[in-house]
PDB file of C-alpha atoms in Angstrom:
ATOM      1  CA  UNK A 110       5.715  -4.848   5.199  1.00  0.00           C
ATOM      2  CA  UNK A 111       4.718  -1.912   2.733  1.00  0.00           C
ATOM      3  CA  UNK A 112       1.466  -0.256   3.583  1.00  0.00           C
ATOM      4  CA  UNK A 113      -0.931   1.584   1.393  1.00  0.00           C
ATOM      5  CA  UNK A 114      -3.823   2.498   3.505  1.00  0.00           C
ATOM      6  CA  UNK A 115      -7.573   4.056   1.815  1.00  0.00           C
ATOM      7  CA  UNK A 116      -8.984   6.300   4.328  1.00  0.00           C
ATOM      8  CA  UNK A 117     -12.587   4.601   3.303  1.00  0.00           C
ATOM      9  CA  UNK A 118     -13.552   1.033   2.149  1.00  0.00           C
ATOM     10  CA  UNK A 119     -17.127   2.468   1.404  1.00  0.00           C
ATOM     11  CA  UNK A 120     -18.879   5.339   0.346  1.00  0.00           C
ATOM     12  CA  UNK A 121     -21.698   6.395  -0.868  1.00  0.00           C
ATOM     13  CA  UNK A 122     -22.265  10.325  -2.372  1.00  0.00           C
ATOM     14  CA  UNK A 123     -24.841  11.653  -4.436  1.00  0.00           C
ATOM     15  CA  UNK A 124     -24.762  13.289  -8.106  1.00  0.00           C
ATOM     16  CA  UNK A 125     -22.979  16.478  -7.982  1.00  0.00           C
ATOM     17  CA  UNK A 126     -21.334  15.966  -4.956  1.00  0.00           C
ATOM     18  CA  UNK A 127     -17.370  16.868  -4.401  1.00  0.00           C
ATOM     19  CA  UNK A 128     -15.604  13.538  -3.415  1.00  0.00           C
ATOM     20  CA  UNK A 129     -12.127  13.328  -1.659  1.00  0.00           C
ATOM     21  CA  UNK A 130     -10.546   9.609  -1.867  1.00  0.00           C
ATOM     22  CA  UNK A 131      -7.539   9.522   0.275  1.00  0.00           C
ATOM     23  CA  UNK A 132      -4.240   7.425   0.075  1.00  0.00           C
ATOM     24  CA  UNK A 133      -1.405   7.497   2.429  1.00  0.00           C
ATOM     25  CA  UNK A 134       1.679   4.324   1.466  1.00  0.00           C
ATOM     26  CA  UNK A 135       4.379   4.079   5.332  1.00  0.00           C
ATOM     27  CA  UNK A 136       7.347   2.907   2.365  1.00  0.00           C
ATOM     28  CA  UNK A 137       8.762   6.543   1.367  1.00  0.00           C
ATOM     29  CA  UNK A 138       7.804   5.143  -2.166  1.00  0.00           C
ATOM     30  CA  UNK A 139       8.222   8.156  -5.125  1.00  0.00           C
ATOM     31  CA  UNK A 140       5.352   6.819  -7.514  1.00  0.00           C
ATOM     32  CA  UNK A 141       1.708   6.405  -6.595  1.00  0.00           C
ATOM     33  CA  UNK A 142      -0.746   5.807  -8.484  1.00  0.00           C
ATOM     34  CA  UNK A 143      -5.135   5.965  -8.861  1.00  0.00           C
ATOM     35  CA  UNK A 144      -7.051   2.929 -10.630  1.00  0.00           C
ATOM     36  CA  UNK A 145     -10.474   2.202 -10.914  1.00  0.00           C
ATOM     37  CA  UNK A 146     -11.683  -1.255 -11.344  1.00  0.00           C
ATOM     38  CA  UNK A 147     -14.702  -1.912 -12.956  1.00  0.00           C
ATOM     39  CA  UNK A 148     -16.130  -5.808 -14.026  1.00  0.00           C
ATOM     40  CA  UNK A 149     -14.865  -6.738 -17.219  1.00  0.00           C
ATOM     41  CA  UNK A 150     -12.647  -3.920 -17.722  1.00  0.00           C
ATOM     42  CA  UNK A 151     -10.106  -4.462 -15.112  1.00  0.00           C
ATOM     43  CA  UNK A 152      -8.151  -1.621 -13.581  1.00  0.00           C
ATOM     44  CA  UNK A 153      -7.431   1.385 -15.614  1.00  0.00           C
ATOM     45  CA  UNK A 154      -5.129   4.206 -14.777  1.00  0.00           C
ATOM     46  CA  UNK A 155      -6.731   7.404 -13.746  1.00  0.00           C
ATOM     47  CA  UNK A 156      -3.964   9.531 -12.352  1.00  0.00           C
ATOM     48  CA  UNK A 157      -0.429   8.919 -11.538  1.00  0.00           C
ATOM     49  CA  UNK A 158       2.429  11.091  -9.633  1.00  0.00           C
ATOM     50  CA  UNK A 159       5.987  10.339  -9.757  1.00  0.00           C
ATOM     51  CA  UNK A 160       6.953  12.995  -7.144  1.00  0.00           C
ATOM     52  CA  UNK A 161       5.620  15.439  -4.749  1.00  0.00           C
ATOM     53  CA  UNK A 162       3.224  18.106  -6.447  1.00  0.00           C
ATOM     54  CA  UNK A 163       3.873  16.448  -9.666  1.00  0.00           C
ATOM     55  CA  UNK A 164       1.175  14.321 -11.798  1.00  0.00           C
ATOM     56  CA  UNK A 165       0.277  13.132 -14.773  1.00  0.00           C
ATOM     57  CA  UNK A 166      -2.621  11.645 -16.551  1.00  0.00           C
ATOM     58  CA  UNK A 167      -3.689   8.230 -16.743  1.00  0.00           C
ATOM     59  CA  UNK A 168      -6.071   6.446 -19.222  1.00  0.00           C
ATOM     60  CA  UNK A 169      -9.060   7.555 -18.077  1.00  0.00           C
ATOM     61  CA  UNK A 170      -8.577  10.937 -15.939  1.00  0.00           C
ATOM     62  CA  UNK A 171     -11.557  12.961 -17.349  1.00  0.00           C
ATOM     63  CA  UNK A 172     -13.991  13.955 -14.201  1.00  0.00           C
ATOM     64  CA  UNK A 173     -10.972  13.345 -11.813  1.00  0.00           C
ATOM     65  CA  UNK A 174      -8.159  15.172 -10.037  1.00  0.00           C
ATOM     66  CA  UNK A 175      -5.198  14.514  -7.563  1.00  0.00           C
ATOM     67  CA  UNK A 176      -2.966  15.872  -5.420  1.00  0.00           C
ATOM     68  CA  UNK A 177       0.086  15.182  -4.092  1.00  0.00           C
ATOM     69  CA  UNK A 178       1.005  17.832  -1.233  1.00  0.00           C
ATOM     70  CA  UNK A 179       3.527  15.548   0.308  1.00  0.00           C
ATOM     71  CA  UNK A 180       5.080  12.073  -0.192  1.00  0.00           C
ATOM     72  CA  UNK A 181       2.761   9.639   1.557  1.00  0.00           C
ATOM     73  CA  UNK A 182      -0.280  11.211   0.598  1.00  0.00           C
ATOM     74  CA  UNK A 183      -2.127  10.672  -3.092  1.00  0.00           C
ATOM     75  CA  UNK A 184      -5.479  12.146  -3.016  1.00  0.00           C
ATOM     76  CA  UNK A 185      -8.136  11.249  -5.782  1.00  0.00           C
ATOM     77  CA  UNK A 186     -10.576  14.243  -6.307  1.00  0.00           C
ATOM     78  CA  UNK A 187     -13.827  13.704  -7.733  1.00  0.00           C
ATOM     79  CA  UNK A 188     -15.217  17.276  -8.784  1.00  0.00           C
ATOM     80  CA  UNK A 189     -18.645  16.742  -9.271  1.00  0.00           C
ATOM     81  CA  UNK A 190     -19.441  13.065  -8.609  1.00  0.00           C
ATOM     82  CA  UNK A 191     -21.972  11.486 -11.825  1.00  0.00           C
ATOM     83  CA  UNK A 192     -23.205   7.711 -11.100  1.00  0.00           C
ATOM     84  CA  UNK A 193     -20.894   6.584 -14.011  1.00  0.00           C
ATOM     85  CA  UNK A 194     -18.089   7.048 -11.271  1.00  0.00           C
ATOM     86  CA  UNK A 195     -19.565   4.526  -9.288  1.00  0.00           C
ATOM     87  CA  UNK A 196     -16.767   1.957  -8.927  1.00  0.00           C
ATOM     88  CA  UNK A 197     -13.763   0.026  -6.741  1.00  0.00           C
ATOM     89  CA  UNK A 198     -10.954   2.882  -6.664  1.00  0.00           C
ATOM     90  CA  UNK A 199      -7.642   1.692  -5.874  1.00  0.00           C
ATOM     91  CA  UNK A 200      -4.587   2.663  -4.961  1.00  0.00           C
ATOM     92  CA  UNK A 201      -0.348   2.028  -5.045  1.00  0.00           C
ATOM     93  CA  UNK A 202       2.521   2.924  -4.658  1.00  0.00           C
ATOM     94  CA  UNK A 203       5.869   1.115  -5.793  1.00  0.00           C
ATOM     95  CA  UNK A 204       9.004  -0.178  -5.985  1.00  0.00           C
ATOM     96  CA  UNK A 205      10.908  -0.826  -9.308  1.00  0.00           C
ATOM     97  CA  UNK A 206       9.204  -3.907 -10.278  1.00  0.00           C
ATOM     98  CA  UNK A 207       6.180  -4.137  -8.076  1.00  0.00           C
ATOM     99  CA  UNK A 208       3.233  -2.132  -7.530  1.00  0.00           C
ATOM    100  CA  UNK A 209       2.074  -2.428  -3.704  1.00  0.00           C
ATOM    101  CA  UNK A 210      -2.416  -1.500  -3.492  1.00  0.00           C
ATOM    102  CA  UNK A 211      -4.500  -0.898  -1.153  1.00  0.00           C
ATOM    103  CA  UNK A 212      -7.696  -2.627  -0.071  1.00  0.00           C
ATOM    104  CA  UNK A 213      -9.880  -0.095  -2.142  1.00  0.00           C
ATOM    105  CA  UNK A 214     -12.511   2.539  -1.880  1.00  0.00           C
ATOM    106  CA  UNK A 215     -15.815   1.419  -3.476  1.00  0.00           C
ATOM    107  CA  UNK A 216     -17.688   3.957  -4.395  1.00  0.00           C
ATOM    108  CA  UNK A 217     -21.154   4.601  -4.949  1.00  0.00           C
ATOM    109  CA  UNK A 218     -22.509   7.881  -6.685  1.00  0.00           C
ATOM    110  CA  UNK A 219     -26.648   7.917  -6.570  1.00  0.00           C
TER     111      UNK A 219
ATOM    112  CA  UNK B 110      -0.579   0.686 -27.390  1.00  0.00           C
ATOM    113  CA  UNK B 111      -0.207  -1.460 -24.797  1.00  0.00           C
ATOM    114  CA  UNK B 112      -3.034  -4.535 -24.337  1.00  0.00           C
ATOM    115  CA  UNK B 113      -3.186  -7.640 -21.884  1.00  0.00           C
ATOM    116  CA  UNK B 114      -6.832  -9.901 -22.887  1.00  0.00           C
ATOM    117  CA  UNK B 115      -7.720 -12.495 -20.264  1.00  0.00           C
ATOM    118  CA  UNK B 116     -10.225 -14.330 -22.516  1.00  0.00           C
ATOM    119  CA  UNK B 117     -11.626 -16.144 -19.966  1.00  0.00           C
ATOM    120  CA  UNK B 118     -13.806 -14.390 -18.048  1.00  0.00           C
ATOM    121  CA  UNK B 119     -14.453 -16.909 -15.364  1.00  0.00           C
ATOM    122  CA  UNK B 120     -13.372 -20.418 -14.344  1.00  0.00           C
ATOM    123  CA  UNK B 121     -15.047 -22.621 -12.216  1.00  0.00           C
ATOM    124  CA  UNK B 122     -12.878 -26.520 -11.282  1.00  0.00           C
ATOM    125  CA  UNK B 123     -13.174 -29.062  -8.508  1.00  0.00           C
ATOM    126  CA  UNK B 124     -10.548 -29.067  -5.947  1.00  0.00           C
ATOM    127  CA  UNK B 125      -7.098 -30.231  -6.493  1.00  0.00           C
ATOM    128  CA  UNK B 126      -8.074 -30.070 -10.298  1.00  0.00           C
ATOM    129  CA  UNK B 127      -5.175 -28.285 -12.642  1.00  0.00           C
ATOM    130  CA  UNK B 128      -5.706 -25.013 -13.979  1.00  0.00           C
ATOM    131  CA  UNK B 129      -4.365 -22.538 -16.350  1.00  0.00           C
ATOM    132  CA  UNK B 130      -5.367 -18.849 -16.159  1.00  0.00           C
ATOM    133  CA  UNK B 131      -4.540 -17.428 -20.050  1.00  0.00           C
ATOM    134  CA  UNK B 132      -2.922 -14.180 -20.740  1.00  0.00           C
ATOM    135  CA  UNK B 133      -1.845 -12.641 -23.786  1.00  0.00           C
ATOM    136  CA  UNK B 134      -0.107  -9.120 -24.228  1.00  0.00           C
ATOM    137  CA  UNK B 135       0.264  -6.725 -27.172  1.00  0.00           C
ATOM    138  CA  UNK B 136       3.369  -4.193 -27.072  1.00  0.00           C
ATOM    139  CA  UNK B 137       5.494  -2.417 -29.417  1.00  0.00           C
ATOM    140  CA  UNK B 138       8.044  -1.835 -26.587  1.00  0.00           C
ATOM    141  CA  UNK B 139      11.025  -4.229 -26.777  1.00  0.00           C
ATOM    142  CA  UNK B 140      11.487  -4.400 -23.194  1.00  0.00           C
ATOM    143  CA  UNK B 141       8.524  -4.577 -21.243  1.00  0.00           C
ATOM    144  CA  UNK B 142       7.542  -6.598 -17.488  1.00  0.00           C
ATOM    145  CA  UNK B 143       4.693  -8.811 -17.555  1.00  0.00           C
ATOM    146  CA  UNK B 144       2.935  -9.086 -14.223  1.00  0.00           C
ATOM    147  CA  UNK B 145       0.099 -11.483 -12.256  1.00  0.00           C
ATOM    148  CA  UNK B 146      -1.701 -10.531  -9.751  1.00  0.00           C
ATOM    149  CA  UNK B 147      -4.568 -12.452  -7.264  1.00  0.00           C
ATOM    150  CA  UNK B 148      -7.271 -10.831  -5.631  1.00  0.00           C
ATOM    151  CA  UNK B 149      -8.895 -12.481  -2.680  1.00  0.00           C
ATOM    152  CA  UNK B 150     -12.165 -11.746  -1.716  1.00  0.00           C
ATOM    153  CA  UNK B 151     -11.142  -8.945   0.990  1.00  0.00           C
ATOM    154  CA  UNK B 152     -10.267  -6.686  -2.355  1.00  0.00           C
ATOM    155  CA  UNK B 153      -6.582  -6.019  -2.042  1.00  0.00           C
ATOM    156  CA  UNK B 154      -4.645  -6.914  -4.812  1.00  0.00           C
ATOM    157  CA  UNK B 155      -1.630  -9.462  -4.149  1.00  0.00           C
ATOM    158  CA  UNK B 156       1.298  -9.428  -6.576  1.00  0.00           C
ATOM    159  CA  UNK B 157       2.615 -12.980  -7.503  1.00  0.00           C
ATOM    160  CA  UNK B 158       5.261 -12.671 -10.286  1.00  0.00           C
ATOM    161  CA  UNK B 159       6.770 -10.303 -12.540  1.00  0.00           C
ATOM    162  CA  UNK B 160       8.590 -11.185 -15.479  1.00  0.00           C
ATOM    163  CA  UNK B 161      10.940  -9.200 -17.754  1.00  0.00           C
ATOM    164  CA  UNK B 162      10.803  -9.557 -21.935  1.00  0.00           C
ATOM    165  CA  UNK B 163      14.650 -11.192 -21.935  1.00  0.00           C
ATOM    166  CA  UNK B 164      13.685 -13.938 -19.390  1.00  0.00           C
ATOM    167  CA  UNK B 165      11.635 -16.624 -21.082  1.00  0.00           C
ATOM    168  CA  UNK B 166      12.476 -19.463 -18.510  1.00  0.00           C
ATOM    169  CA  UNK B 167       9.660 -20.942 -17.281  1.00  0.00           C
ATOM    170  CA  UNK B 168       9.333 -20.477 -13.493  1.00  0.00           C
ATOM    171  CA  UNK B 169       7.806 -22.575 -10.598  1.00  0.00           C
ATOM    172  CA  UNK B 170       7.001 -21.565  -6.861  1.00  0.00           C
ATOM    173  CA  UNK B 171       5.042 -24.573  -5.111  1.00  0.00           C
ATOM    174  CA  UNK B 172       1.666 -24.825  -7.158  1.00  0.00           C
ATOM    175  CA  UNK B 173       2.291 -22.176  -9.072  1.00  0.00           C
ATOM    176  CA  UNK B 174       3.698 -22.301 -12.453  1.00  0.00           C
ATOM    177  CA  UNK B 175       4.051 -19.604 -15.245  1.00  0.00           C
ATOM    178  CA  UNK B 176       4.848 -19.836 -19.024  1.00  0.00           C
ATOM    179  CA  UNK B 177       6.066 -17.322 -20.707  1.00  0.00           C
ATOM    180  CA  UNK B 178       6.270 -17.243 -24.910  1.00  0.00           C
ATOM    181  CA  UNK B 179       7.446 -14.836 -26.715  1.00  0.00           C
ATOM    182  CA  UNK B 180       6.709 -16.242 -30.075  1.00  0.00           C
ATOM    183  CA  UNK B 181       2.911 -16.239 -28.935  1.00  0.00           C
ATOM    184  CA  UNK B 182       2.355 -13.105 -26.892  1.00  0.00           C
ATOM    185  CA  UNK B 183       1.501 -14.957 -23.931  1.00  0.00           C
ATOM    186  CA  UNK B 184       1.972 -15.653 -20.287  1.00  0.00           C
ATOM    187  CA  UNK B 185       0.151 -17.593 -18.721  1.00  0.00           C
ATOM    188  CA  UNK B 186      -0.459 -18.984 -15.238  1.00  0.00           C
ATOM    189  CA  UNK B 187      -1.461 -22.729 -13.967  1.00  0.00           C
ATOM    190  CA  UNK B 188      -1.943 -23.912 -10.776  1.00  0.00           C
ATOM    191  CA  UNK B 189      -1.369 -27.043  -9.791  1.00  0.00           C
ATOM    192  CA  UNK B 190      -3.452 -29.136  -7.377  1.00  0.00           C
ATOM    193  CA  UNK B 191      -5.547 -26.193  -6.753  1.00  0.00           C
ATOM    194  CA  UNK B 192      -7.617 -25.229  -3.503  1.00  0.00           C
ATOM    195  CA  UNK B 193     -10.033 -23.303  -2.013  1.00  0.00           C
ATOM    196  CA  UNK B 194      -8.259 -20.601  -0.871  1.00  0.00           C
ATOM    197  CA  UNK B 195      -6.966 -19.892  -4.524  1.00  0.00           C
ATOM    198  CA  UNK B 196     -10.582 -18.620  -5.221  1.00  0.00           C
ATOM    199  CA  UNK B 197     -10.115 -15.052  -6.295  1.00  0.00           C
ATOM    200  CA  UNK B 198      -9.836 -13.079  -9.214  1.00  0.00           C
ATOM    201  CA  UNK B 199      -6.793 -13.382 -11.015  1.00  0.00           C
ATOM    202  CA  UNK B 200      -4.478 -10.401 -13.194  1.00  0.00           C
ATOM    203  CA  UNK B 201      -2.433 -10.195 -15.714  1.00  0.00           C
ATOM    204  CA  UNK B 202      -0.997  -6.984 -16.414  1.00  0.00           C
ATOM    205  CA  UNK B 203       1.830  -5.478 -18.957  1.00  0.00           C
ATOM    206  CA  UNK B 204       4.347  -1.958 -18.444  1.00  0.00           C
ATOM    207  CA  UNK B 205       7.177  -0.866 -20.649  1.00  0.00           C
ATOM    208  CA  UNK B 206      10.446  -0.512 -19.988  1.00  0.00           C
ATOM    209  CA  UNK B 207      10.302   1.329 -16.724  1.00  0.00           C
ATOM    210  CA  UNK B 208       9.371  -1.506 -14.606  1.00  0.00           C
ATOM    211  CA  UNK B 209       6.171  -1.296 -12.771  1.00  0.00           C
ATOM    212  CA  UNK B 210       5.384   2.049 -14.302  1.00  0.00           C
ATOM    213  CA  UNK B 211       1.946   2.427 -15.439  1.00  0.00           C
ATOM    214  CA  UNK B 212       0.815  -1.046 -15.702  1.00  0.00           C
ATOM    215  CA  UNK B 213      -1.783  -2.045 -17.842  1.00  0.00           C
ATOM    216  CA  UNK B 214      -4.383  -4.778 -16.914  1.00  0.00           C
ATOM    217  CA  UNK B 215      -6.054  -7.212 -18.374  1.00  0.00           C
ATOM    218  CA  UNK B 216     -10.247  -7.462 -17.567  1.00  0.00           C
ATOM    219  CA  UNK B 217      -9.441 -10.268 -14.792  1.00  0.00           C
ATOM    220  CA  UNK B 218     -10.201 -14.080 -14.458  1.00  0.00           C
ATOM    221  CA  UNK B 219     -12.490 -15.131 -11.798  1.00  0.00           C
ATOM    222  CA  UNK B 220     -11.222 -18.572 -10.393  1.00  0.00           C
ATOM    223  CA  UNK B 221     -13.902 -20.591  -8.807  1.00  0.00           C
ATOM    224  CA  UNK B 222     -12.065 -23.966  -6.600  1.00  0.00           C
ATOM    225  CA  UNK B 223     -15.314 -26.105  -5.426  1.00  0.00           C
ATOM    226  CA  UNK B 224     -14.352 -28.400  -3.047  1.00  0.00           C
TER     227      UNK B 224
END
């Protein structure tokens, strides 16, 4: 079975705070990908990276970084945390045809 | 641009009551995947179907049952006989042509099965 493991199911930062949201898929996937899910708005695309030490911009990447050093490993990077990141952060990785996500990261910025 | 509206925000039936989960997509791509996925209470997301923009059969797996139209926008999801354990909140989601590329979502269903 594919694997997408978040290194935290909970956190809680305050304002201003850096914030390092880690990802690591077992599949040898190519594409990963960062979405936050928020009620009534459903999951929109933050950052996505097709190959190692490439990205490329989702929807909504403003206030957020990645990186993607090396395969299995998608890191979301949250610069200076605000509380209007405070949200469910997900993440994949896939397969032509099927996205595989984690359990989440929910994330609270006071 | 790409947009998936699941109009109903929640949904709330007795056990082994029918349901249908609505979905419809806007796209100017003429090959696109439309997608549904559950999430259970424990958070992670479970895929359940994907469909490409050629195939418009209908398709069945146990209670499940999707129909897609074209001529409507729209793919939508029933369950059959349904049950407590297919409480969650339920996906629909749209990518172009590249397959599960950059999928967009729609803002979720919340299925409530009292029993």
């Amino acid at each position: 079975d594919v694997k997408v493991t978040q290194s935290s199911r909970y956190l809680v930062k305050r304002t201003g705070e850096k914030v390092f949201l880690e990802c690591v898929q077992d599949m040898d996937h190519e594409n990963m990908f960062w979405y936050r899910q928020d009620p009534g708005l459903g999951l929109r695309l933050i950052y996505f990276s097709y190959d190692v030490k490439m990205k490329e911009k989702g929807d909504i990447p403003e206030g957020y970084s990645v990186s993607r050093e090396k395969k299995e490993r998608f890191s979301l990077i949250l610069e200076s945390a605000s509380t209007n990141q405070t949200s469910m952060y997900l993440c994949a990785s896939s397969l032509p045809g099927e996205l595989f996500f984690g359990e989440g990261s929910r994330l609270t910025v006071l | 641009a790409q947009k998936v509206t699941q109009a109903q925000t929640e949904i709330s039936v007795v056990e082994k009551e029918d349901v249908t989960l609505d979905c419809v997509y806007e796209t100017r791509d003429t090959t696109y995947y439309l997608f549904w996925y559950k999430q259970p209470p424990s958070g992670e997301l479970v895929f359940l179907i994907r469909r490409n923009s050629f195939d418009e059969q209908n398709e069945i797996s146990g209670r499940y049952s999707w129909n897609f139209q074209k001529s409507t926008s729209s793919f939508n999801f029933t369950i059959t006989a349904s049950q407590v354990v297919d409480s969650a909140v339920y996906f629909c989601a749209l990518s172009g042509g590249r397959g599960a590329q950059k999928l967009v979502f729609g803002q979720g269903t919340r299925l409530t099965i009292n029993p």
